[in-house]
Amino acid sequence: MANTLFDKIWDAHVVSQVEDGPTQLYIDRLYCHEVTTPQAFDTLRDKGIKPFRPDHIVAMPDHNTPSDQQEVINDPVGRKQVETLKANCEQFGIKHFGMGSKDNGIIHVVGPEKALSLPGMTIVCGDSHTSTHGAVGAIAMGIGTSEVAQVMASQCILQSKPKTMRINIEGTLKPGVTAKDVALYIMAQMTTSGATGYAVEYAGSTIRNMSMEGRLTLSNLSIEMGSRAGLIAPDEITFAYLKGREYAPKGAEWDKAVEAWKKLKSDDNAVFDKEVTYKAEDIAPRITYGTNPGAGIAIDECIPTLDGMSDTEKEQFLGMLDYMQFKPGQKLEGTPVDYCFLGACTNGRIEDFRAFASVVKGKKKAANVVAWLVPGSWLVRQQIIEEGIDKVLEEAGFELRLPSCSSCLAMNPDKVPAGKLSISTSNRNFVGRQGPGARTILASPLVVAASAITGVITDPRKI
C-alpha cells in the first residue's frame, strides 16, 4: 500500500492502538520551556515518578527572557518560571540550556540548529509552534501540560491520528517574496481553520527550492491554519543543513542515517485526504490587516469591503477592523508604523537577518520607529557578528538585542504600548498579543526592514 510521509513516520512509532480510541505513540524528543512545564513536573513528583528517558528531553527558557539584558528578570512571575524550570531539570536530570548560555535561545530555533530535531522523529512540546520542527521531515506537534507529563513519564502519548493534506506550491517566487509571504498567502486562501484535523505536507517545486530557514518558517505557521503538524520531506537541502551540527550523527552513523532519511517521502501514488495546489507567481509580499493571521492581503492591495458578507460576518469583520483602527477598502501601504520587530521562532534565523540587512544597508532607521531586532538563538547572534551584519545594522541606526521570544508575545519587557502599530515578523496578530491594546501587522523580514527605514508600511520592491 502506498503511504504518505506522515503515515510512514506515524506508523513507525505506534506502540499500541486503543480499540475505538487513540494511538499510543512513541515520542523521540520532548522539548520543554518555562511556561507549560511546571505542572507536568509537579505531576511526576505527586506520583513518585521519574522521567522514563530523560536523555530524550531538552529544556530551555525563552518566553520570559529579556532581550535588553539577561542578568535578571524583573517580573516576579517570569523569574519564578525560569528558576523553577532550572530547578526541575536539576532534580530530574534533564538537559537544560540556561538563560544567557551559548546554547540558549528560542526552543524552536535551537532544536533544528543543534540537530536535536532530525528526520523521521516524533517531536512534541507544550507550545503550539512545535510544528516548526516538521521542516526537517519529522512529525512535530504542540501538546498540553497533562500530555507533557505523559511523555515525561512514559516517552509515549495518546493521540488520535489526523487526516492528511498535501499543499503543493509550484513555480518560482518573485523577487521580494519570501517563505513568510507564502505562509501568509496560504492562510488567506484556506483561512485559519482550513487545515483543522489535518497533518499537512508541503510539497512542489517552490518548496524543493526553498532554503532550510524558509522551510522552518513555513512549517512554523502550520498551526495558524489549524493544522496538527506541518512537515516537509527531507532532501539534500535538509542533509546539508544538518551535517556537522552538534547533535547530528557523525562519521559512518551519518552516512547510515542519510540513507534511511532518503526513504522518508510520500510514495508516488500515495493518496491524501485533501490536496491543494497554488502557484508561486500568484504570491506577492503580504501584510495582515486584522486580528488573525489569515486576515491578510498583498501589500499593494486594499482591505476587503463588506460586499457579499452576511450580517454576522460584517459584525465580526468590523469589530476586527475597529480594534486595528482600519476601515473596509483602506489601502495600508504608506500607513505610519510605531514599532518594527524582527525575530521570533518564525523569523529569528540568520537568513532573516541577512534579508533585513540587505534592505537597510546604507540607509537610516526612521526617527519615529522603535525597532527590536532579536536573534532566535545565541548561535544566530554569533553568526550575525561574524558576518558583520551587526555593523550594517548599527550604521543604519539599529541595535542588535539578545536572544529571546521578545515581542512575539507580551510575556517579557518588549511590549508594544496600547494603540501603537507594530509591523512584526512574528506568528500571531491576536488582540493584545504584543501587549494590551497593541495593534500588530504580520509581515516578512523584507517588509519590516523597508518599513523601519521609511517609517510607513512599505513594499520592499520599491526600496
JSON list of N, CA and C in Angstrom, two decimals, residues 40 55 150 207 227 247-248 271 276 308 310 317 323 328 330 337 382 406 411 457:
[
{"chain": "A", "resi": 40, "resn": "ALA", "atom": "N", "xyz": [3.61, 19.79, 34.89]},
{"chain": "A", "resi": 40, "resn": "ALA", "atom": "CA", "xyz": [3.99, 18.44, 34.49]},
{"chain": "A", "resi": 40, "resn": "ALA", "atom": "C", "xyz": [5.01, 17.85, 35.46]},
{"chain": "A", "resi": 55, "resn": "ASP", "atom": "N", "xyz": [17.16, 11.53, 28.81]},
{"chain": "A", "resi": 55, "resn": "ASP", "atom": "CA", "xyz": [18.11, 11.92, 27.76]},
{"chain": "A", "resi": 55, "resn": "ASP", "atom": "C", "xyz": [17.40, 12.27, 26.46]},
{"chain": "A", "resi": 150, "resn": "GLN", "atom": "N", "xyz": [2.59, 13.04, 30.54]},
{"chain": "A", "resi": 150, "resn": "GLN", "atom": "CA", "xyz": [2.50, 11.70, 29.94]},
{"chain": "A", "resi": 150, "resn": "GLN", "atom": "C", "xyz": [3.82, 11.30, 29.31]},
{"chain": "A", "resi": 207, "resn": "ILE", "atom": "N", "xyz": [8.81, 24.53, -2.86]},
{"chain": "A", "resi": 207, "resn": "ILE", "atom": "CA", "xyz": [9.29, 24.02, -1.58]},
{"chain": "A", "resi": 207, "resn": "ILE", "atom": "C", "xyz": [10.64, 23.34, -1.76]},
{"chain": "A", "resi": 227, "resn": "SER", "atom": "N", "xyz": [-3.72, 23.33, 11.42]},
{"chain": "A", "resi": 227, "resn": "SER", "atom": "CA", "xyz": [-3.10, 22.03, 11.18]},
{"chain": "A", "resi": 227, "resn": "SER", "atom": "C", "xyz": [-2.51, 21.45, 12.46]},
{"chain": "A", "resi": 247, "resn": "TYR", "atom": "N", "xyz": [24.46, 17.81, 17.49]},
{"chain": "A", "resi": 247, "resn": "TYR", "atom": "CA", "xyz": [23.86, 16.54, 17.87]},
{"chain": "A", "resi": 247, "resn": "TYR", "atom": "C", "xyz": [23.53, 15.66, 16.66]},
{"chain": "A", "resi": 248, "resn": "ALA", "atom": "N", "xyz": [24.01, 16.02, 15.48]},
{"chain": "A", "resi": 248, "resn": "ALA", "atom": "CA", "xyz": [23.81, 15.19, 14.30]},
{"chain": "A", "resi": 248, "resn": "ALA", "atom": "C", "xyz": [24.68, 13.94, 14.39]},
{"chain": "A", "resi": 271, "resn": "VAL", "atom": "N", "xyz": [-2.20, 8.56, -1.56]},
{"chain": "A", "resi": 271, "resn": "VAL", "atom": "CA", "xyz": [-3.44, 9.33, -1.64]},
{"chain": "A", "resi": 271, "resn": "VAL", "atom": "C", "xyz": [-3.62, 10.11, -0.33]},
{"chain": "A", "resi": 276, "resn": "VAL", "atom": "N", "xyz": [-4.25, 20.40, -2.30]},
{"chain": "A", "resi": 276, "resn": "VAL", "atom": "CA", "xyz": [-4.46, 21.69, -2.96]},
{"chain": "A", "resi": 276, "resn": "VAL", "atom": "C", "xyz": [-3.14, 22.14, -3.58]},
{"chain": "A", "resi": 308, "resn": "GLY", "atom": "N", "xyz": [-20.90, 41.21, -0.11]},
{"chain": "A", "resi": 308, "resn": "GLY", "atom": "CA", "xyz": [-21.09, 39.77, -0.09]},
{"chain": "A", "resi": 308, "resn": "GLY", "atom": "C", "xyz": [-21.03, 39.13, 1.28]},
{"chain": "A", "resi": 310, "resn": "SER", "atom": "N", "xyz": [-22.32, 38.23, 5.12]},
{"chain": "A", "resi": 310, "resn": "SER", "atom": "CA", "xyz": [-23.56, 38.12, 5.89]},
{"chain": "A", "resi": 310, "resn": "SER", "atom": "C", "xyz": [-23.50, 39.12, 7.04]},
{"chain": "A", "resi": 317, "resn": "PHE", "atom": "N", "xyz": [-16.11, 41.24, 11.13]},
{"chain": "A", "resi": 317, "resn": "PHE", "atom": "CA", "xyz": [-15.12, 41.94, 10.33]},
{"chain": "A", "resi": 317, "resn": "PHE", "atom": "C", "xyz": [-14.92, 43.38, 10.82]},
{"chain": "A", "resi": 323, "resn": "TYR", "atom": "N", "xyz": [-10.73, 47.39, 16.16]},
{"chain": "A", "resi": 323, "resn": "TYR", "atom": "CA", "xyz": [-9.58, 47.22, 17.05]},
{"chain": "A", "resi": 323, "resn": "TYR", "atom": "C", "xyz": [-8.29, 47.69, 16.38]},
{"chain": "A", "resi": 328, "resn": "PRO", "atom": "N", "xyz": [-12.88, 49.29, 6.03]},
{"chain": "A", "resi": 328, "resn": "PRO", "atom": "CA", "xyz": [-13.03, 48.47, 4.83]},
{"chain": "A", "resi": 328, "resn": "PRO", "atom": "C", "xyz": [-12.59, 49.25, 3.59]},
{"chain": "A", "resi": 330, "resn": "GLN", "atom": "N", "xyz": [-9.67, 50.23, 2.80]},
{"chain": "A", "resi": 330, "resn": "GLN", "atom": "CA", "xyz": [-8.50, 51.09, 3.02]},
{"chain": "A", "resi": 330, "resn": "GLN", "atom": "C", "xyz": [-7.23, 50.44, 2.48]},
{"chain": "A", "resi": 337, "resn": "VAL", "atom": "N", "xyz": [3.99, 53.52, 10.95]},
{"chain": "A", "resi": 337, "resn": "VAL", "atom": "CA", "xyz": [4.16, 52.46, 11.95]},
{"chain": "A", "resi": 337, "resn": "VAL", "atom": "C", "xyz": [4.95, 53.01, 13.13]},
{"chain": "A", "resi": 382, "resn": "GLN", "atom": "N", "xyz": [25.79, 35.01, 17.14]},
{"chain": "A", "resi": 382, "resn": "GLN", "atom": "CA", "xyz": [27.20, 34.85, 16.82]},
{"chain": "A", "resi": 382, "resn": "GLN", "atom": "C", "xyz": [27.44, 34.94, 15.31]},
{"chain": "A", "resi": 406, "resn": "SER", "atom": "N", "xyz": [11.00, 37.69, 22.89]},
{"chain": "A", "resi": 406, "resn": "SER", "atom": "CA", "xyz": [10.85, 39.13, 22.75]},
{"chain": "A", "resi": 406, "resn": "SER", "atom": "C", "xyz": [9.41, 39.51, 22.43]},
{"chain": "A", "resi": 411, "resn": "MET", "atom": "N", "xyz": [5.06, 38.55, 27.25]},
{"chain": "A", "resi": 411, "resn": "MET", "atom": "CA", "xyz": [5.47, 37.86, 28.46]},
{"chain": "A", "resi": 411, "resn": "MET", "atom": "C", "xyz": [6.85, 38.29, 28.93]},
{"chain": "A", "resi": 457, "resn": "ILE", "atom": "N", "xyz": [4.32, 51.65, 6.27]},
{"chain": "A", "resi": 457, "resn": "ILE", "atom": "CA", "xyz": [4.24, 50.33, 5.65]},
{"chain": "A", "resi": 457, "resn": "ILE", "atom": "C", "xyz": [4.72, 50.46, 4.20]}
]
